[in-house]
PDB file of C-alpha atoms and ligand atoms in Angstrom:
ATOM      1  CA  UNK A   1     245.996 267.061  54.135  1.00 35.00           C
ATOM      2  CA  UNK A   2     242.209 267.147  53.901  1.00 37.00           C
ATOM      3  CA  UNK A   3     242.005 266.121  57.570  1.00 41.00           C
ATOM      4  CA  UNK A   4     243.921 269.166  58.569  1.00 40.00           C
ATOM      5  CA  UNK A   5     242.271 271.599  56.143  1.00 40.00           C
ATOM      6  CA  UNK A   6     238.592 270.476  56.569  1.00 39.00           C
ATOM      7  CA  UNK A   7     238.271 271.369  60.294  1.00 39.00           C
ATOM      8  CA  UNK A   8     239.860 274.714  59.445  1.00 38.00           C
ATOM      9  CA  UNK A   9     237.210 275.461  56.839  1.00 38.00           C
ATOM     10  CA  UNK A  10     234.411 274.130  59.085  1.00 39.00           C
ATOM     11  CA  UNK A  11     235.599 276.509  61.738  1.00 40.00           C
ATOM     12  CA  UNK A  12     235.699 279.392  59.311  1.00 40.00           C
ATOM     13  CA  UNK A  13     232.131 278.464  58.141  1.00 38.00           C
ATOM     14  CA  UNK A  14     230.839 278.238  61.679  1.00 40.00           C
ATOM     15  CA  UNK A  15     232.444 281.561  62.384  1.00 38.00           C
ATOM     16  CA  UNK A  16     230.749 283.097  59.376  1.00 38.00           C
ATOM     17  CA  UNK A  17     227.452 281.639  60.520  1.00 38.00           C
ATOM     18  CA  UNK A  18     227.885 283.063  64.036  1.00 39.00           C
ATOM     19  CA  UNK A  19     228.583 286.494  62.650  1.00 39.00           C
ATOM     20  CA  UNK A  20     225.704 286.456  60.180  1.00 38.00           C
ATOM     21  CA  UNK A  21     223.112 285.286  62.664  1.00 40.00           C
ATOM     22  CA  UNK A  22     222.197 287.878  65.362  1.00 42.00           C
ATOM     23  CA  UNK A  23     221.036 285.220  67.796  1.00 42.00           C
ATOM     24  CA  UNK A  24     224.254 283.266  67.600  1.00 42.00           C
ATOM     25  CA  UNK A  25     226.289 286.446  67.805  1.00 41.00           C
ATOM     26  CA  UNK A  26     224.437 287.444  70.976  1.00 45.00           C
ATOM     27  CA  UNK A  27     225.221 284.104  72.547  1.00 50.00           C
ATOM     28  CA  UNK A  28     228.828 284.323  71.640  1.00 51.00           C
ATOM     29  CA  UNK A  29     229.229 287.888  72.876  1.00 52.00           C
ATOM     30  CA  UNK A  30     226.248 289.367  74.672  1.00 60.00           C
ATOM     31  CA  UNK A  31     226.013 293.120  74.390  1.00 88.00           C
ATOM     32  CA  UNK A  32     227.666 294.960  77.236  1.00 98.00           C
ATOM     33  CA  UNK A  33     225.120 296.918  79.309  1.00 98.00           C
ATOM     34  CA  UNK A  34     225.723 299.641  81.895  1.00 98.00           C
ATOM     35  CA  UNK A  35     223.677 302.110  84.002  1.00 98.00           C
ATOM     36  CA  UNK A  36     225.009 305.463  85.245  1.00 99.00           C
ATOM     37  CA  UNK A  37     224.803 306.463  88.967  1.00 99.00           C
ATOM     38  CA  UNK A  38     225.823 309.643  90.738  1.00 99.00           C
ATOM     39  CA  UNK A  39     226.634 309.762  94.502  1.00 98.00           C
ATOM     40  CA  UNK A  40     226.897 312.427  97.176  1.00 98.00           C
ATOM     41  CA  UNK A  41     224.006 314.618  96.061  1.00 98.00           C
ATOM     42  CA  UNK A  42     223.975 317.516  96.937  1.00 98.00           C
ATOM     43  CA  UNK A  43     227.729 318.227  96.566  1.00 97.00           C
ATOM     44  CA  UNK A  44     229.101 321.747  97.110  1.00 94.00           C
ATOM     45  CA  UNK A  45     229.899 323.960  94.223  1.00 92.00           C
ATOM     46  CA  UNK A  46     232.772 322.944  91.948  1.00 94.00           C
ATOM     47  CA  UNK A  47     235.819 324.594  90.369  1.00 95.00           C
ATOM     48  CA  UNK A  48     233.849 325.775  87.331  1.00 97.00           C
ATOM     49  CA  UNK A  49     230.111 325.755  88.163  1.00 97.00           C
ATOM     50  CA  UNK A  50     227.719 326.831  90.882  1.00 97.00           C
ATOM     51  CA  UNK A  51     225.617 323.993  92.081  1.00 98.00           C
ATOM     52  CA  UNK A  52     222.612 325.261  90.022  1.00 98.00           C
ATOM     53  CA  UNK A  53     224.654 325.532  86.857  1.00 98.00           C
ATOM     54  CA  UNK A  54     226.151 322.102  87.330  1.00 98.00           C
ATOM     55  CA  UNK A  55     222.748 320.454  87.800  1.00 98.00           C
ATOM     56  CA  UNK A  56     221.318 322.190  84.746  1.00 98.00           C
ATOM     57  CA  UNK A  57     224.354 321.140  82.642  1.00 98.00           C
ATOM     58  CA  UNK A  58     224.322 317.553  83.946  1.00 98.00           C
ATOM     59  CA  UNK A  59     220.602 317.181  83.176  1.00 98.00           C
ATOM     60  CA  UNK A  60     221.129 318.629  79.685  1.00 98.00           C
ATOM     61  CA  UNK A  61     224.133 316.412  79.114  1.00 98.00           C
ATOM     62  CA  UNK A  62     222.298 313.255  80.096  1.00 98.00           C
ATOM     63  CA  UNK A  63     219.424 314.300  77.805  1.00 98.00           C
ATOM     64  CA  UNK A  64     221.781 315.001  74.899  1.00 98.00           C
ATOM     65  CA  UNK A  65     223.386 311.561  75.505  1.00 98.00           C
ATOM     66  CA  UNK A  66     219.959 309.931  75.331  1.00 98.00           C
ATOM     67  CA  UNK A  67     220.141 308.679  78.906  1.00 98.00           C
ATOM     68  CA  UNK A  68     216.661 307.645  79.916  1.00 98.00           C
ATOM     69  CA  UNK A  69     217.382 307.158  83.621  1.00 98.00           C
ATOM     70  CA  UNK A  70     220.356 307.795  85.851  1.00 99.00           C
ATOM     71  CA  UNK A  71     220.301 307.271  89.606  1.00 99.00           C
ATOM     72  CA  UNK A  72     221.199 310.032  92.133  1.00 99.00           C
ATOM     73  CA  UNK A  73     222.174 308.907  95.670  1.00 99.00           C
ATOM     74  CA  UNK A  74     221.315 311.503  98.191  1.00 99.00           C
ATOM     75  CA  UNK A  75     222.722 312.602 101.547  1.00 98.00           C
ATOM     76  CA  UNK A  76     219.810 314.652 102.857  1.00 98.00           C
ATOM     77  CA  UNK A  77     221.859 315.789 105.841  1.00 98.00           C
ATOM     78  CA  UNK A  78     223.717 318.092 103.513  1.00 98.00           C
ATOM     79  CA  UNK A  79     220.613 319.760 102.011  1.00 98.00           C
ATOM     80  CA  UNK A  80     220.119 322.426 104.715  1.00 96.00           C
ATOM     81  CA  UNK A  81     223.604 323.920 104.205  1.00 96.00           C
ATOM     82  CA  UNK A  82     223.477 323.819 100.370  1.00 97.00           C
ATOM     83  CA  UNK A  83     220.810 326.381  99.236  1.00 96.00           C
ATOM     84  CA  UNK A  84     218.606 325.170  96.356  1.00 98.00           C
ATOM     85  CA  UNK A  85     219.568 321.541  96.920  1.00 98.00           C
ATOM     86  CA  UNK A  86     216.002 320.288  97.303  1.00 98.00           C
ATOM     87  CA  UNK A  87     215.007 321.984  94.079  1.00 98.00           C
ATOM     88  CA  UNK A  88     217.971 320.473  92.243  1.00 98.00           C
ATOM     89  CA  UNK A  89     217.088 317.000  93.485  1.00 98.00           C
ATOM     90  CA  UNK A  90     213.516 317.593  92.238  1.00 98.00           C
ATOM     91  CA  UNK A  91     214.946 318.743  88.868  1.00 98.00           C
ATOM     92  CA  UNK A  92     216.748 315.458  88.450  1.00 99.00           C
ATOM     93  CA  UNK A  93     213.549 313.548  89.086  1.00 99.00           C
ATOM     94  CA  UNK A  94     211.549 315.811  86.787  1.00 98.00           C
ATOM     95  CA  UNK A  95     214.028 314.946  84.062  1.00 98.00           C
ATOM     96  CA  UNK A  96     213.230 311.257  84.473  1.00 98.00           C
ATOM     97  CA  UNK A  97     215.986 310.222  86.841  1.00 99.00           C
ATOM     98  CA  UNK A  98     215.576 308.389  90.182  1.00 99.00           C
ATOM     99  CA  UNK A  99     216.829 309.017  93.725  1.00 99.00           C
ATOM    100  CA  UNK A 100     217.800 306.732  96.604  1.00 99.00           C
ATOM    101  CA  UNK A 101     219.419 306.591 100.033  1.00 99.00           C
ATOM    102  CA  UNK A 102     223.189 307.201 100.531  1.00 98.00           C
ATOM    103  CA  UNK A 103     222.791 307.792 104.341  1.00 99.00           C
ATOM    104  CA  UNK A 104     222.129 311.199 105.898  1.00 98.00           C
ATOM    105  CA  UNK A 105     225.698 312.395 106.637  1.00 98.00           C
ATOM    106  CA  UNK A 106     227.984 309.946 104.763  1.00 98.00           C
ATOM    107  CA  UNK A 107     229.491 307.943 107.585  1.00 98.00           C
ATOM    108  CA  UNK A 108     231.943 305.068 107.058  1.00 98.00           C
ATOM    109  CA  UNK A 109     230.507 301.830 108.330  1.00 98.00           C
ATOM    110  CA  UNK A 110     233.916 300.527 109.444  1.00 98.00           C
ATOM    111  CA  UNK A 111     234.231 303.487 111.773  1.00 97.00           C
ATOM    112  CA  UNK A 112     230.648 303.577 113.020  1.00 98.00           C
ATOM    113  CA  UNK A 113     228.597 301.251 115.178  1.00 98.00           C
ATOM    114  CA  UNK A 114     225.790 299.561 113.338  1.00 98.00           C
ATOM    115  CA  UNK A 115     223.284 301.249 115.583  1.00 98.00           C
ATOM    116  CA  UNK A 116     224.549 304.766 114.841  1.00 98.00           C
ATOM    117  CA  UNK A 117     224.878 303.883 111.131  1.00 99.00           C
ATOM    118  CA  UNK A 118     221.299 302.744 110.966  1.00 99.00           C
ATOM    119  CA  UNK A 119     219.908 305.844 112.722  1.00 98.00           C
ATOM    120  CA  UNK A 120     221.793 307.933 110.095  1.00 98.00           C
ATOM    121  CA  UNK A 121     220.398 305.770 107.295  1.00 98.00           C
ATOM    122  CA  UNK A 122     216.873 306.035 108.806  1.00 99.00           C
ATOM    123  CA  UNK A 123     217.141 309.815 108.979  1.00 98.00           C
ATOM    124  CA  UNK A 124     217.850 309.852 105.217  1.00 98.00           C
ATOM    125  CA  UNK A 125     214.895 307.526 104.623  1.00 98.00           C
ATOM    126  CA  UNK A 126     212.684 309.907 106.549  1.00 98.00           C
ATOM    127  CA  UNK A 127     213.572 312.661 104.214  1.00 98.00           C
ATOM    128  CA  UNK A 128     213.218 310.581 101.080  1.00 98.00           C
ATOM    129  CA  UNK A 129     209.958 308.958 102.086  1.00 98.00           C
ATOM    130  CA  UNK A 130     207.068 309.633  99.669  1.00 98.00           C
ATOM    131  CA  UNK A 131     209.240 311.620  97.223  1.00 98.00           C
ATOM    132  CA  UNK A 132     208.726 311.121  93.525  1.00 98.00           C
ATOM    133  CA  UNK A 133     211.421 309.054  91.846  1.00 98.00           C
ATOM    134  CA  UNK A 134     212.414 307.254  94.980  1.00 99.00           C
ATOM    135  CA  UNK A 135     213.743 303.734  94.653  1.00 99.00           C
ATOM    136  CA  UNK A 136     214.208 301.326  97.555  1.00 98.00           C
ATOM    137  CA  UNK A 137     217.938 301.182  97.168  1.00 99.00           C
ATOM    138  CA  UNK A 138     220.782 301.864  99.540  1.00 99.00           C
ATOM    139  CA  UNK A 139     224.318 302.863  98.457  1.00 99.00           C
ATOM    140  CA  UNK A 140     227.022 302.362 101.081  1.00 99.00           C
ATOM    141  CA  UNK A 141     229.212 305.475 101.461  1.00 98.00           C
ATOM    142  CA  UNK A 142     232.805 304.810 100.455  1.00 98.00           C
ATOM    143  CA  UNK A 143     231.430 301.416  99.218  1.00 98.00           C
ATOM    144  CA  UNK A 144     232.251 300.300 102.779  1.00 98.00           C
ATOM    145  CA  UNK A 145     230.224 297.277 103.818  1.00 98.00           C
ATOM    146  CA  UNK A 146     232.092 296.607 107.106  1.00 98.00           C
ATOM    147  CA  UNK A 147     235.389 295.618 105.570  1.00 98.00           C
ATOM    148  CA  UNK A 148     236.968 292.973 107.870  1.00 98.00           C
ATOM    149  CA  UNK A 149     233.988 292.713 110.128  1.00 98.00           C
ATOM    150  CA  UNK A 150     231.613 289.982 108.801  1.00 98.00           C
ATOM    151  CA  UNK A 151     229.209 290.550 111.692  1.00 98.00           C
ATOM    152  CA  UNK A 152     228.718 294.183 110.585  1.00 98.00           C
ATOM    153  CA  UNK A 153     228.272 293.021 106.925  1.00 98.00           C
ATOM    154  CA  UNK A 154     225.638 290.516 107.968  1.00 98.00           C
ATOM    155  CA  UNK A 155     223.930 292.908 110.355  1.00 98.00           C
ATOM    156  CA  UNK A 156     223.590 295.436 107.478  1.00 98.00           C
ATOM    157  CA  UNK A 157     222.179 292.753 105.188  1.00 98.00           C
ATOM    158  CA  UNK A 158     219.549 291.982 107.746  1.00 98.00           C
ATOM    159  CA  UNK A 159     218.775 295.559 108.424  1.00 98.00           C
ATOM    160  CA  UNK A 160     218.365 296.469 104.812  1.00 98.00           C
ATOM    161  CA  UNK A 161     216.050 293.519 104.258  1.00 98.00           C
ATOM    162  CA  UNK A 162     213.943 294.517 107.256  1.00 98.00           C
ATOM    163  CA  UNK A 163     213.538 298.044 105.716  1.00 98.00           C
ATOM    164  CA  UNK A 164     212.677 296.704 102.308  1.00 98.00           C
ATOM    165  CA  UNK A 165     215.915 298.153 100.915  1.00 98.00           C
ATOM    166  CA  UNK A 166     218.394 296.475  98.634  1.00 98.00           C
ATOM    167  CA  UNK A 167     222.115 297.051  98.251  1.00 98.00           C
ATOM    168  CA  UNK A 168     222.622 299.483  95.392  1.00 99.00           C
ATOM    169  CA  UNK A 169     226.122 298.129  94.597  1.00 99.00           C
ATOM    170  CA  UNK A 170     228.293 299.339  91.794  1.00 98.00           C
ATOM    171  CA  UNK A 171     230.301 297.053  89.383  1.00 98.00           C
ATOM    172  CA  UNK A 172     232.481 299.796  87.774  1.00 98.00           C
ATOM    173  CA  UNK A 173     234.563 302.526  89.449  1.00 98.00           C
ATOM    174  CA  UNK A 174     237.238 304.744  88.063  1.00 98.00           C
ATOM    175  CA  UNK A 175     237.735 307.183  90.953  1.00 98.00           C
ATOM    176  CA  UNK A 176     236.116 310.213  89.346  1.00 98.00           C
ATOM    177  CA  UNK A 177     236.058 311.959  92.746  1.00 98.00           C
ATOM    178  CA  UNK A 178     239.880 311.995  92.672  1.00 98.00           C
ATOM    179  CA  UNK A 179     240.081 313.893  89.379  1.00 98.00           C
ATOM    180  CA  UNK A 180     237.368 316.334  90.517  1.00 98.00           C
ATOM    181  CA  UNK A 181     239.402 317.027  93.633  1.00 98.00           C
ATOM    182  CA  UNK A 182     242.717 317.404  91.747  1.00 98.00           C
ATOM    183  CA  UNK A 183     241.018 319.673  89.169  1.00 98.00           C
ATOM    184  CA  UNK A 184     239.564 321.827  91.905  1.00 97.00           C
ATOM    185  CA  UNK A 185     242.954 322.259  93.539  1.00 97.00           C
ATOM    186  CA  UNK A 186     244.594 323.157  90.235  1.00 98.00           C
ATOM    187  CA  UNK A 187     241.925 325.648  89.098  1.00 97.00           C
ATOM    188  CA  UNK A 188     241.798 327.343  92.490  1.00 96.00           C
ATOM    189  CA  UNK A 189     245.614 327.661  92.489  1.00 97.00           C
ATOM    190  CA  UNK A 190     245.377 329.384  89.091  1.00 97.00           C
ATOM    191  CA  UNK A 191     247.276 326.653  87.257  1.00 97.00           C
ATOM    192  CA  UNK A 192     247.027 326.116  83.546  1.00 96.00           C
ATOM    193  CA  UNK A 193     244.558 323.262  82.957  1.00 97.00           C
ATOM    194  CA  UNK A 194     244.411 321.458  79.567  1.00 98.00           C
ATOM    195  CA  UNK A 195     240.609 320.925  79.308  1.00 97.00           C
ATOM    196  CA  UNK A 196     240.846 318.712  76.228  1.00 98.00           C
ATOM    197  CA  UNK A 197     243.299 316.451  77.995  1.00 98.00           C
ATOM    198  CA  UNK A 198     240.967 316.382  81.000  1.00 98.00           C
ATOM    199  CA  UNK A 199     238.082 315.404  78.821  1.00 98.00           C
ATOM    200  CA  UNK A 200     240.216 312.642  77.229  1.00 98.00           C
ATOM    201  CA  UNK A 201     241.441 311.303  80.629  1.00 98.00           C
ATOM    202  CA  UNK A 202     237.985 311.327  82.231  1.00 98.00           C
ATOM    203  CA  UNK A 203     236.440 309.447  79.243  1.00 98.00           C
ATOM    204  CA  UNK A 204     239.385 307.001  78.899  1.00 98.00           C
ATOM    205  CA  UNK A 205     239.530 305.962  82.525  1.00 98.00           C
ATOM    206  CA  UNK A 206     235.828 305.302  82.701  1.00 98.00           C
ATOM    207  CA  UNK A 207     235.724 303.285  79.460  1.00 98.00           C
ATOM    208  CA  UNK A 208     238.844 301.354  80.547  1.00 98.00           C
ATOM    209  CA  UNK A 209     237.338 300.634  83.979  1.00 98.00           C
ATOM    210  CA  UNK A 210     234.058 299.410  82.318  1.00 98.00           C
ATOM    211  CA  UNK A 211     236.070 297.089  80.022  1.00 98.00           C
ATOM    212  CA  UNK A 212     238.293 295.842  82.953  1.00 98.00           C
ATOM    213  CA  UNK A 213     235.491 295.121  85.244  1.00 98.00           C
ATOM    214  CA  UNK A 214     233.443 293.436  82.515  1.00 98.00           C
ATOM    215  CA  UNK A 215     236.416 291.169  81.776  1.00 98.00           C
ATOM    216  CA  UNK A 216     236.700 290.373  85.487  1.00 98.00           C
ATOM    217  CA  UNK A 217     232.999 289.552  85.741  1.00 98.00           C
ATOM    218  CA  UNK A 218     233.095 287.260  82.718  1.00 97.00           C
ATOM    219  CA  UNK A 219     236.175 285.555  84.056  1.00 97.00           C
ATOM    220  CA  UNK A 220     234.449 284.979  87.423  1.00 98.00           C
ATOM    221  CA  UNK A 221     230.938 284.054  86.303  1.00 97.00           C
ATOM    222  CA  UNK A 222     231.154 283.281  82.580  1.00 97.00           C
ATOM    223  CA  UNK A 223     228.798 286.064  81.573  1.00 96.00           C
ATOM    224  CA  UNK A 224     228.611 289.816  81.250  1.00 97.00           C
ATOM    225  CA  UNK A 225     226.285 291.256  83.981  1.00 98.00           C
ATOM    226  CA  UNK A 226     224.297 294.390  83.651  1.00 98.00           C
ATOM    227  CA  UNK A 227     226.776 296.914  85.111  1.00 98.00           C
ATOM    228  CA  UNK A 228     226.316 299.959  87.263  1.00 99.00           C
ATOM    229  CA  UNK A 229     228.969 302.747  87.031  1.00 99.00           C
ATOM    230  CA  UNK A 230     229.859 304.837  90.034  1.00 98.00           C
ATOM    231  CA  UNK A 231     230.135 308.544  89.296  1.00 98.00           C
ATOM    232  CA  UNK A 232     229.594 311.620  91.498  1.00 98.00           C
ATOM    233  CA  UNK A 233     227.740 314.850  91.082  1.00 98.00           C
ATOM    234  CA  UNK A 234     230.789 316.690  89.718  1.00 98.00           C
ATOM    235  CA  UNK A 235     231.710 319.439  87.316  1.00 98.00           C
ATOM    236  CA  UNK A 236     233.516 316.763  85.333  1.00 98.00           C
ATOM    237  CA  UNK A 237     230.320 314.829  84.822  1.00 98.00           C
ATOM    238  CA  UNK A 238     228.440 318.049  83.837  1.00 98.00           C
ATOM    239  CA  UNK A 239     231.176 318.769  81.325  1.00 98.00           C
ATOM    240  CA  UNK A 240     231.917 315.376  79.844  1.00 98.00           C
ATOM    241  CA  UNK A 241     229.050 312.909  80.407  1.00 98.00           C
ATOM    242  CA  UNK A 242     227.941 313.114  76.785  1.00 98.00           C
ATOM    243  CA  UNK A 243     231.507 312.362  75.657  1.00 98.00           C
ATOM    244  CA  UNK A 244     231.704 309.438  78.035  1.00 98.00           C
ATOM    245  CA  UNK A 245     228.461 307.960  76.794  1.00 98.00           C
ATOM    246  CA  UNK A 246     229.599 308.349  73.171  1.00 98.00           C
ATOM    247  CA  UNK A 247     232.857 306.630  73.909  1.00 98.00           C
ATOM    248  CA  UNK A 248     231.071 303.765  75.772  1.00 98.00           C
ATOM    249  CA  UNK A 249     228.738 303.251  72.739  1.00 98.00           C
ATOM    250  CA  UNK A 250     231.629 303.272  70.394  1.00 97.00           C
ATOM    251  CA  UNK A 251     233.098 300.350  72.466  1.00 97.00           C
ATOM    252  CA  UNK A 252     229.823 298.391  72.097  1.00 97.00           C
ATOM    253  CA  UNK A 253     228.120 299.377  75.361  1.00 98.00           C
ATOM    254  CA  UNK A 254     224.411 299.965  75.690  1.00 98.00           C
ATOM    255  CA  UNK A 255     223.292 302.416  78.314  1.00 98.00           C
ATOM    256  CA  UNK A 256     220.460 300.914  80.467  1.00 98.00           C
ATOM    257  CA  UNK A 257     218.384 302.168  83.337  1.00 98.00           C
ATOM    258  CA  UNK A 258     219.292 301.413  86.889  1.00 98.00           C
ATOM    259  CA  UNK A 259     216.030 299.653  87.237  1.00 98.00           C
ATOM    260  CA  UNK A 260     217.100 297.123  84.592  1.00 98.00           C
ATOM    261  CA  UNK A 261     220.629 296.845  86.033  1.00 98.00           C
ATOM    262  CA  UNK A 262     219.465 295.880  89.523  1.00 98.00           C
ATOM    263  CA  UNK A 263     217.206 293.162  88.123  1.00 98.00           C
ATOM    264  CA  UNK A 264     220.246 291.342  86.826  1.00 98.00           C
ATOM    265  CA  UNK A 265     220.995 287.971  88.478  1.00 97.00           C
ATOM    266  CA  UNK A 266     224.370 289.502  89.458  1.00 98.00           C
ATOM    267  CA  UNK A 267     222.452 291.368  92.207  1.00 98.00           C
ATOM    268  CA  UNK A 268     222.099 288.145  94.131  1.00 98.00           C
ATOM    269  CA  UNK A 269     225.803 288.141  94.913  1.00 98.00           C
ATOM    270  CA  UNK A 270     225.371 291.426  96.848  1.00 98.00           C
ATOM    271  CA  UNK A 271     223.400 289.506  99.452  1.00 97.00           C
ATOM    272  CA  UNK A 272     225.575 286.443  99.586  1.00 97.00           C
ATOM    273  CA  UNK A 273     229.235 287.040  98.942  1.00 98.00           C
ATOM    274  CA  UNK A 274     231.552 285.986 101.680  1.00 98.00           C
ATOM    275  CA  UNK A 275     235.095 287.323 101.423  1.00 98.00           C
ATOM    276  CA  UNK A 276     237.728 288.479 103.951  1.00 98.00           C
ATOM    277  CA  UNK A 277     236.770 292.192 103.411  1.00 98.00           C
ATOM    278  CA  UNK A 278     233.301 293.489 102.540  1.00 98.00           C
ATOM    279  CA  UNK A 279     233.050 296.514 100.219  1.00 98.00           C
ATOM    280  CA  UNK A 280     234.363 297.983  96.997  1.00 98.00           C
ATOM    281  CA  UNK A 281     232.773 297.060  93.665  1.00 98.00           C
ATOM    282  CA  UNK A 282     230.607 293.988  93.581  1.00 98.00           C
ATOM    283  CA  UNK A 283     232.658 292.797  90.676  1.00 98.00           C
ATOM    284  CA  UNK A 284     235.755 292.654  92.874  1.00 98.00           C
ATOM    285  CA  UNK A 285     233.838 290.751  95.497  1.00 98.00           C
ATOM    286  CA  UNK A 286     232.426 288.188  93.041  1.00 98.00           C
ATOM    287  CA  UNK A 287     235.814 287.699  91.484  1.00 98.00           C
ATOM    288  CA  UNK A 288     237.343 287.176  94.978  1.00 98.00           C
ATOM    289  CA  UNK A 289     234.564 284.699  95.878  1.00 97.00           C
ATOM    290  CA  UNK A 290     235.169 282.749  92.673  1.00 97.00           C
ATOM    291  CA  UNK A 291     238.865 282.547  93.288  1.00 97.00           C
ATOM    292  CA  UNK A 292     240.092 284.883  90.559  1.00 97.00           C
ATOM    293  CA  UNK A 293     243.612 285.863  91.494  1.00 96.00           C
ATOM    294  CA  UNK A 294     244.352 289.500  92.446  1.00 96.00           C
ATOM    295  CA  UNK A 295     244.428 292.220  91.240  1.00 95.00           C
ATOM    296  CA  UNK A 296     240.595 292.284  90.991  1.00 97.00           C
ATOM    297  CA  UNK A 297     240.190 296.026  90.299  1.00 96.00           C
ATOM    298  CA  UNK A 298     240.965 298.598  87.671  1.00 98.00           C
ATOM    299  CA  UNK A 299     244.521 299.777  87.904  1.00 97.00           C
ATOM    300  CA  UNK A 300     243.517 303.429  87.607  1.00 97.00           C
ATOM    301  CA  UNK A 301     241.916 303.288  91.014  1.00 97.00           C
ATOM    302  CA  UNK A 302     245.434 303.463  92.454  1.00 97.00           C
ATOM    303  CA  UNK A 303     245.390 307.146  93.126  1.00 96.00           C
ATOM    304  CA  UNK A 304     249.163 307.490  92.868  1.00 97.00           C
ATOM    305  CA  UNK A 305     248.850 306.375  89.295  1.00 98.00           C
ATOM    306  CA  UNK A 306     245.825 308.547  88.747  1.00 98.00           C
ATOM    307  CA  UNK A 307     247.680 311.464  90.060  1.00 98.00           C
ATOM    308  CA  UNK A 308     250.535 310.920  87.666  1.00 97.00           C
ATOM    309  CA  UNK A 309     248.148 310.708  84.754  1.00 98.00           C
ATOM    310  CA  UNK A 310     246.417 313.936  85.863  1.00 98.00           C
ATOM    311  CA  UNK A 311     249.680 315.852  86.388  1.00 98.00           C
ATOM    312  CA  UNK A 312     251.319 314.660  83.169  1.00 97.00           C
ATOM    313  CA  UNK A 313     248.265 314.996  80.888  1.00 98.00           C
ATOM    314  CA  UNK A 314     246.126 317.727  82.334  1.00 98.00           C
ATOM    315  CA  UNK A 315     248.717 319.962  83.952  1.00 98.00           C
ATOM    316  CA  UNK A 316     251.479 319.125  81.426  1.00 96.00           C
ATOM    317  CA  UNK A 317     254.085 318.318  84.107  1.00 93.00           C
ATOM    318  CA  UNK A 318     256.812 315.888  83.199  1.00 83.00           C
ATOM    319  CA  UNK A 319     257.291 312.574  85.029  1.00 67.00           C
ATOM    320  CA  UNK A 320     260.022 313.857  87.347  1.00 63.00           C
ATOM    321  CA  UNK A 321     258.083 316.889  88.476  1.00 53.00           C
ATOM    322  CA  UNK A 322     254.975 314.692  88.900  1.00 48.00           C
ATOM    323  CA  UNK A 323     256.794 312.348  91.129  1.00 52.00           C
ATOM    324  CA  UNK A 324     258.401 315.026  93.349  1.00 48.00           C
TER     325      UNK A 324
HETATM  326 ZN1   ZN B   1     229.424 308.797  98.638  1.00 77.83          ZN
END
């Protein structure tokens, strides 16, 4: 009897110790950390806001949420046709955020020769050079690192290193661009949009994605890396970023700077992973590398599923209508 009960009480006691001691608790479950990043700056105007309004709201939302530093990945080739874009980028930097290279015109590496791709990347670098808030980071458009062409992947790794750039990978993605697109179509078509449902869906998918990718990273490497969330410069972000941050914090997440995130040892994998198809989140790649069975991504990135959620919850359509 004692033999059975004693280990039980010892385990309970050890559990109580772990909970009462912060150091032990940290070891048992390190705090989850995540940085926010926004791609495709400058985007055109959204369904609700002009580009100027959106930037002002996004900066205010980040400030209200207590975000010290977000990263904005810029396509300078779009600046000329989007009036005020240069000033908006400067406004992000003046608010404490940082900027980095996302190519000049947003090509897809799989569809482009390395030579052409690099000249586009270099054109963006020319515009960014010497600007305040610049970080030596490169974010691959479409998270496409060459897909099934390992020679392209390796050529880009070498080319980035030659230029003193590092791969500004993401570890968490919930397809925010898809909801922004669907919302734009619905608003422009004069459809009834349930904004509270949109807020709930936007927050929910991003928190779920963060949790899912963190579980995947822990499964693959045994630890929780400093994460980087992929977002875009959208009306949705301008509307709901404070809600998103509050929901993340409620789930035990700490929001960190991108500077801190990219110092994590997890970054090493971005230079070394070797899988059959290069791209997507780095979390997926590391899980693949470590032999974690598929699926190695957040289910909500299936846009058919995302479309159903959007139509049912935000537009109030029933399942049958949504599937037509
Ligand atoms: Zn992009």
